Coordinates of C-alpha atoms and ligand atoms in Angstrom, one line a residue:
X92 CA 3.7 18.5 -15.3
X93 CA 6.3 20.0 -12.6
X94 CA 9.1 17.7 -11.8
X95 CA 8.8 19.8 -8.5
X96 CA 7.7 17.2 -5.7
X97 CA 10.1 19.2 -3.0
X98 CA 8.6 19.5 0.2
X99 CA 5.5 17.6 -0.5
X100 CA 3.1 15.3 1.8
X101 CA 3.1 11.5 0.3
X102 CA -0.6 10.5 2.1
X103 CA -2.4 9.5 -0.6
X104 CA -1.7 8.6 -4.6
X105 CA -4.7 10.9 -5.3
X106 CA -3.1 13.8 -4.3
X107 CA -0.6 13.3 -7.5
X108 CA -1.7 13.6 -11.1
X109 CA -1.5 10.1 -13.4
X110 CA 2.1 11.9 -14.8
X111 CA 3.2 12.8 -11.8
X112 CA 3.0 8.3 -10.6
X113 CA 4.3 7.9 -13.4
X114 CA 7.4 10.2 -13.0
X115 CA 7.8 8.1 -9.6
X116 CA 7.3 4.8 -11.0
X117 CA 9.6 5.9 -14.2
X118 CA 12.1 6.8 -10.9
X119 CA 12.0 3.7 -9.0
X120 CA 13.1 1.7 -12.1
X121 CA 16.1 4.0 -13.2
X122 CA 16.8 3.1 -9.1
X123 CA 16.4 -0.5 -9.4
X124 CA 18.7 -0.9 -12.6
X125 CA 21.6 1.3 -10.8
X126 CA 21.0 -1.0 -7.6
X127 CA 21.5 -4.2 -9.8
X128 CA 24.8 -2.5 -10.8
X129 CA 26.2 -1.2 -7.8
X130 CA 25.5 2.2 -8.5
X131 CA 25.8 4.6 -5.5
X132 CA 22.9 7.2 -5.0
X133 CA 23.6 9.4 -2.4
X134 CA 21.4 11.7 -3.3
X135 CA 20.1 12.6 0.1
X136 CA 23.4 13.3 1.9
X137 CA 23.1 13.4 6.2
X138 CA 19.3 13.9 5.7
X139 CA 16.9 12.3 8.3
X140 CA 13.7 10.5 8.3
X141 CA 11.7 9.8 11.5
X142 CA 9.8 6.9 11.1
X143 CA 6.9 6.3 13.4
X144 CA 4.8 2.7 13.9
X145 CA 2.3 2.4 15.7
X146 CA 1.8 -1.2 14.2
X147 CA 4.0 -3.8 13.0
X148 CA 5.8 -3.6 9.6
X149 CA 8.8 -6.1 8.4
X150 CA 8.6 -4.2 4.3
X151 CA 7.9 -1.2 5.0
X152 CA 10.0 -0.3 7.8
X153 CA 13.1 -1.8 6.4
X154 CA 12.4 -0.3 2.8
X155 CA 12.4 3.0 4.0
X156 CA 15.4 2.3 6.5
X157 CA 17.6 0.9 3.9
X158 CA 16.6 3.2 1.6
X159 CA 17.1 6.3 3.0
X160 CA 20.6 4.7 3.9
X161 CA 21.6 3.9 0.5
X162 CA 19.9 7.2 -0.1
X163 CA 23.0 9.1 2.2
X164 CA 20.7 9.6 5.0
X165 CA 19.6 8.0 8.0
X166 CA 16.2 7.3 9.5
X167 CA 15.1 7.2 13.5
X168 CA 12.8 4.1 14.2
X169 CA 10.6 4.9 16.6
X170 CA 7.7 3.3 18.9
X171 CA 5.4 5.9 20.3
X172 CA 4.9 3.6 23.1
X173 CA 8.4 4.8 24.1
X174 CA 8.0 8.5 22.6
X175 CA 5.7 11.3 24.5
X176 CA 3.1 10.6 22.5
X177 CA 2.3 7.8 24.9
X178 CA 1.8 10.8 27.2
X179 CA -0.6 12.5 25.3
X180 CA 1.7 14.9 23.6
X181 CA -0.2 15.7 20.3
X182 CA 0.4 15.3 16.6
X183 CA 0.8 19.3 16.0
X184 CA 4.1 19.4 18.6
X185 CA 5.5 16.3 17.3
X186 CA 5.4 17.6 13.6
X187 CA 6.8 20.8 14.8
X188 CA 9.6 19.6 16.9
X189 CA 10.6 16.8 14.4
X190 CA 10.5 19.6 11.2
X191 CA 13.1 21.3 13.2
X192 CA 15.5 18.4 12.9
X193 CA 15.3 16.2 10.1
X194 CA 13.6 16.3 6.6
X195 CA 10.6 14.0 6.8
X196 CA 8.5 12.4 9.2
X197 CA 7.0 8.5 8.0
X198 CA 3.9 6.9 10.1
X199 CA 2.2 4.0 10.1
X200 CA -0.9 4.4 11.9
X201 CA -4.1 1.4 10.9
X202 CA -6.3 2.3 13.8
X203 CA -9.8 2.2 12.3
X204 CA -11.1 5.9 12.4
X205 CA -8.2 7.5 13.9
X206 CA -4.7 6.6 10.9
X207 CA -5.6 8.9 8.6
X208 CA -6.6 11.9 10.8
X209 CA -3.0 11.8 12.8
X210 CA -1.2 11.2 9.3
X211 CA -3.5 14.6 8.2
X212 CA -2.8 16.8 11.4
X213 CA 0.8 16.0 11.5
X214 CA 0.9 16.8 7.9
X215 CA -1.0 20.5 9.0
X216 CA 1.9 21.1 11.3
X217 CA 4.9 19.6 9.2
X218 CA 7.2 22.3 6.9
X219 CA 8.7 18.9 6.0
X220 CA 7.2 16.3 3.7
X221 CA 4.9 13.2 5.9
X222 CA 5.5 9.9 4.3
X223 CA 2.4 7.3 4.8
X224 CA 3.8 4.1 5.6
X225 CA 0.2 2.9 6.0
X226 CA -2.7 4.3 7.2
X227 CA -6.7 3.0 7.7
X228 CA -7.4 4.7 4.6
X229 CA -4.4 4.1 2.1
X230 CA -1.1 2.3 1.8
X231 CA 0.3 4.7 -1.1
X232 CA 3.8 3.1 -0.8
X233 CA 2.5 -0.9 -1.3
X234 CA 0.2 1.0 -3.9
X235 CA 3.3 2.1 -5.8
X236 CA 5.7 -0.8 -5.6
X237 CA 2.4 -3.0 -7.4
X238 CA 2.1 -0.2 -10.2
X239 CA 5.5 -0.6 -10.8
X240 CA 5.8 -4.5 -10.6
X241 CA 2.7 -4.7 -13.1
X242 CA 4.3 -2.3 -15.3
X243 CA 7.8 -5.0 -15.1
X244 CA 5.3 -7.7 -16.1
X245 CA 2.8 -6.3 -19.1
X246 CA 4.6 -3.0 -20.0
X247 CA 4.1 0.3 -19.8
X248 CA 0.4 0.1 -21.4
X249 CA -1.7 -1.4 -19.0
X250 CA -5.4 -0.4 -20.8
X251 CA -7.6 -3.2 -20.5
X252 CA -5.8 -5.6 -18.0
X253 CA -8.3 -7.0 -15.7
X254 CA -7.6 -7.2 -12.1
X255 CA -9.0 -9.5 -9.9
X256 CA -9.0 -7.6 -6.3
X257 CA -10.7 -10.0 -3.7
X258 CA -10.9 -10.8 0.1
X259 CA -9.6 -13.7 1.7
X260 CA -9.8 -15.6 4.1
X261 CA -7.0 -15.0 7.4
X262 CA -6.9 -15.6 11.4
X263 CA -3.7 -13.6 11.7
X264 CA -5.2 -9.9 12.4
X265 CA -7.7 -7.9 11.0
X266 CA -5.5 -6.1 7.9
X267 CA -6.3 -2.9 7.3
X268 CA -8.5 -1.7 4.5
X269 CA -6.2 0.5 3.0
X270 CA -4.2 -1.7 0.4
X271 CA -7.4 -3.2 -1.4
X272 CA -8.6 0.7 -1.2
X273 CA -5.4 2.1 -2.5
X274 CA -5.7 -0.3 -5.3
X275 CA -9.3 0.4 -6.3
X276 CA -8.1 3.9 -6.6
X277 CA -5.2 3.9 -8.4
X278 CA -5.5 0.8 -11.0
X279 CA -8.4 2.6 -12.9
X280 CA -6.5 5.4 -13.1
X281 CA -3.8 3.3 -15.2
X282 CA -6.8 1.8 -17.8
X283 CA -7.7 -1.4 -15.5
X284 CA -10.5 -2.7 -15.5
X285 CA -11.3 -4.1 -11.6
X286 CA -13.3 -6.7 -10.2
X287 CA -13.7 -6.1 -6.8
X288 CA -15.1 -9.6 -4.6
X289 CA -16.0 -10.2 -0.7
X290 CA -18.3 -11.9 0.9
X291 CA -21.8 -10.0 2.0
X292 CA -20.6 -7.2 5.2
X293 CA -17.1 -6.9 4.4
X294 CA -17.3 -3.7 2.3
X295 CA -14.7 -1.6 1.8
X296 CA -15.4 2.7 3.1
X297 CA -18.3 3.9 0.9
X298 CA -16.7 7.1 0.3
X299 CA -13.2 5.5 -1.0
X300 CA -15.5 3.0 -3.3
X301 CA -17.4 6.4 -4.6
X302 CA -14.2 8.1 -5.6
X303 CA -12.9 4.8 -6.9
X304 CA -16.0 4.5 -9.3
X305 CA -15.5 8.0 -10.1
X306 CA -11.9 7.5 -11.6
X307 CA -12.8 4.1 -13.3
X308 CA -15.8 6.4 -15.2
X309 CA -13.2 9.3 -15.9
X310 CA -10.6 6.7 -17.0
X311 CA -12.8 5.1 -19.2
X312 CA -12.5 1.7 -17.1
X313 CA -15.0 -0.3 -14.7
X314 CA -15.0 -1.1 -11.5
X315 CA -17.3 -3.9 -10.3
X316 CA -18.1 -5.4 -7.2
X317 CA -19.0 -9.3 -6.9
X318 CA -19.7 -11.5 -3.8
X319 CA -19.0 -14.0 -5.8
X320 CA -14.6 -14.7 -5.7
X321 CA -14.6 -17.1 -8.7
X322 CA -16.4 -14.4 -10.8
X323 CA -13.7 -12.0 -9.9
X324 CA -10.9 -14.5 -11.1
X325 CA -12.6 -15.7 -14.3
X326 CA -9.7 -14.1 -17.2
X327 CA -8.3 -12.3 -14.5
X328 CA -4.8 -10.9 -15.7
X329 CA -3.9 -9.9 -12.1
X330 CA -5.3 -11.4 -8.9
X331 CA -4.5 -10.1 -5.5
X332 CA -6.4 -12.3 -3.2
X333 CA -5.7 -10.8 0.4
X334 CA -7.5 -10.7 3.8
X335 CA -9.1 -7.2 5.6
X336 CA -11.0 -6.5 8.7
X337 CA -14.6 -6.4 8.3
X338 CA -14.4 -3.3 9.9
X339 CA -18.1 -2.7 8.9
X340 CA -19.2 -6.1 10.4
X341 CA -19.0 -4.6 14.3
X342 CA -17.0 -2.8 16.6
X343 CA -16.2 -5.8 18.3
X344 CA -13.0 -7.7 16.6
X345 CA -14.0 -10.9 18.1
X346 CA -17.5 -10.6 17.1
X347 CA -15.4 -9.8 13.5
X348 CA -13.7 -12.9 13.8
X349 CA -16.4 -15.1 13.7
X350 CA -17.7 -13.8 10.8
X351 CA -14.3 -14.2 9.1
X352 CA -14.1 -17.6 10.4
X353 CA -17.3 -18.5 8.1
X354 CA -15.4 -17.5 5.0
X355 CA -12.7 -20.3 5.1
X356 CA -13.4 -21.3 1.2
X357 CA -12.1 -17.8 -0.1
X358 CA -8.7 -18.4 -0.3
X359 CA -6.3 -19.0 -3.1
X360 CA -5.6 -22.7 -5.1
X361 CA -4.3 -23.6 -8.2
X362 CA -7.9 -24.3 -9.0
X363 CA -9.0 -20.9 -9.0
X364 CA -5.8 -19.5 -10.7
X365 CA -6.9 -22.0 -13.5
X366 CA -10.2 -19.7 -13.6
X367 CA -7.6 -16.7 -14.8
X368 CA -5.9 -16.1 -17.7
X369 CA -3.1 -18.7 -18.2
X370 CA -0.7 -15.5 -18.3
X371 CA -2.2 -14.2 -14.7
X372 CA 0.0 -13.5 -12.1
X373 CA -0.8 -13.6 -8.3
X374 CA -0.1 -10.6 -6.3
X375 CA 0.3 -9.9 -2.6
X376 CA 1.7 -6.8 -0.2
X377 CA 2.9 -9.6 2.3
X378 CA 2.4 -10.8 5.3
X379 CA 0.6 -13.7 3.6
X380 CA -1.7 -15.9 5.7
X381 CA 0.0 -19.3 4.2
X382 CA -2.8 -21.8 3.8
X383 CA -5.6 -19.2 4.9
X384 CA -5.6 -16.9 2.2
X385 CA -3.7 -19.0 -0.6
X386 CA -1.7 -22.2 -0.6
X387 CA 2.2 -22.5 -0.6
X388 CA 1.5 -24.2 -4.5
X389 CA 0.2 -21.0 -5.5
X390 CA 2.3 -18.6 -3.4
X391 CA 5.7 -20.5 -4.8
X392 CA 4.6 -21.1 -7.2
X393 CA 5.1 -19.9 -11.2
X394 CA 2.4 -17.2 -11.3
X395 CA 3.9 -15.2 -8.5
X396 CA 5.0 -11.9 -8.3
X397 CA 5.3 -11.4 -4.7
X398 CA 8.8 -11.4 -3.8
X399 CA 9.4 -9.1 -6.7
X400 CA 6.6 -7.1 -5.3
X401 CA 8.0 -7.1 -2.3
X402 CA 11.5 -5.7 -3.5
X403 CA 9.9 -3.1 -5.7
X404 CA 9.2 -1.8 -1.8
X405 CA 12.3 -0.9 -2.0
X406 CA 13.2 1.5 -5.4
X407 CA 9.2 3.2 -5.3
X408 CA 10.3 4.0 -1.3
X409 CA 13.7 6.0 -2.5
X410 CA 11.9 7.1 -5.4
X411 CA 9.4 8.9 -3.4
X412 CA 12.1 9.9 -0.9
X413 CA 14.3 11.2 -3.1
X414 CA 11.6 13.5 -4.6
X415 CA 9.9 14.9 -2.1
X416 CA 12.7 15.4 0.4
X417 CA 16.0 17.4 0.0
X418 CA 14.3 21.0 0.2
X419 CA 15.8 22.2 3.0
Ligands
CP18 N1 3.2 -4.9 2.7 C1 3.6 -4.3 3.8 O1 3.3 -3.1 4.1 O2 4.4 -5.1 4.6 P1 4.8 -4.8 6.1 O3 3.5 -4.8 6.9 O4 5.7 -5.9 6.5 O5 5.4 -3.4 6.2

């Protein structure tokens, strides 16, 4: 394996080999430790990320912003509402212009049918790494941050576990696909064996599933799908019950909506955690949808991960930062 991530696009975990995650993940905790100490890592000295969202982000906006910070750098926010872009000017300039001045570019793009293609043009025209902060495909980052939380909770052999990834119920928005997609991928890849549960309509993109099967068969692992959430939970040594579009439903959000709305009973209590292992923890990539997709008992409660989830954000974002930039 090369230790050699310089210059590198981050769009998708499946573009890395299983050594080179775990290199990253193997990173992220050597930067958590020498956080908890006080530990400066300027590794990245007057280096610049430009960060683009064209959605909303609390996590991963500030993860990358502080990081990059304590990292020696500095990152732009910005909102292409207020950039050109609003004027039509197109990815290929933008990657251009921006490789001229800094040392990586971050989006976060959701838009059904459009993310992923922006993230992949930009990354055509970029001589300096693109970050994903999220796209309608994949949401490497979050993707990261629960390998490494998983690893902090069962060890570094995870062969076997069995994770519970299920829809939920939420009025919020329509989430993205691209967490539950980015796990499908990458958690076979690490010897987990997934359940995969939502109601009738809500699948996830047929070709991500494929290449998700794919890997479980390579890896030796399953990957099943249920309609059925209860079936998903039962020994469940992982469950991350958590809402997405049914982007598959209709074009029409509202008409979306109402199919959601008939799904209230998929959501999170103590009395389906009692259908996992009594050593299961609950994950989620945050925002919840408190009282929609689980209940404060369960969310506060004993089983969960999800604030250490959350702050994983954190070390797998510098990690990945402080790999793939500092080439030039
Ligand atoms: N999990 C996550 O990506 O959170 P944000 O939407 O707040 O960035």
């Amino acid at each position: 394996m090369s230790s050699m991530f310089r210059g590198r696009h981050f769009i998708s975990t499946q573009d890395f080999t299983k050594e080179e995650l775990d290199l990253i993940v193997d990173l992220s905790l050597d930067l958590k430790r020498r956080f908890a100490v006080g530990e400066l890592t300027p590794w990245l000295p007057y280096q610049t990320v430009f960060m683009i969202f064209f959605d909303e982000s609390t996590r991963t906006r500030n993860s990358i912003e502080a990081g990059i910070t304590q990292l020696g750098g500095h990152a732009h926010f910005l909102n292409p509402k207020t950039m050109q872009t609003a004027h039509g000017e197109v990815a290929r300039d933008t990657a251009m212009i921006f490789s001229r001045f800094g040392h990586a570019i971050a989006v976060r793009h959701c838009s059904f049918g459009i993310g992923n293609a922006f993230l992949n043009e930009l990354a055509k025209h970029s001589s300096v790494p693109v970050l994903n902060l999220q796209d309608d495909y994949y949401h490497p980052m979050q993707v990261m941050a629960d390998l490494m939380t998983i690893r902090e909770r069962f060890g570094v052999n995870t062969r076997g576990l069995k994770v519970a990834v299920s829809w939920a119920y939420a009025e919020s928005h329509l989430k993205p696909l691209s967490v539950p997609q980015s796990q499908i991928l990458a958690f076979p890849r690490y010897g987990m064996d997934v359940t995969l549960a939502y109601p009738e309509g809500f699948d996830l993109m047929p070709d991500i599933v494929d290449k998700a099967k794919q890997s479980a068969e390579e890896s030796g692992t399953k990957l099943e799908i249920t309609h059925d959430m209860d079936e998903a939970f039962k020994g469940a040594d992982v469950v991350i019950p958590k809402s997405w579009g049914g982007f598959y439903v209709s074009d029409n959000p509202d008409e979306i909506m109402a199919e959601v709305r008939k799904h209230k009973d998929w959501i999170c209590t103590p009395e389906r955690m009692e259908l996992a292992a009594k050593h299961s923890i609950y994950m989620h990539a945050l925002p919840a949808d408190r009282g929609r997709e689980v209940v404060d008992e369960v969310i506060d409660g004993p089983q969960s991960v999800v604030i250490d989830e959350a702050e994983n954000r954190l070390h797998t974002a510098k990690a990945i930062m402080a790999l793939t930039m500092g080439g030039k």
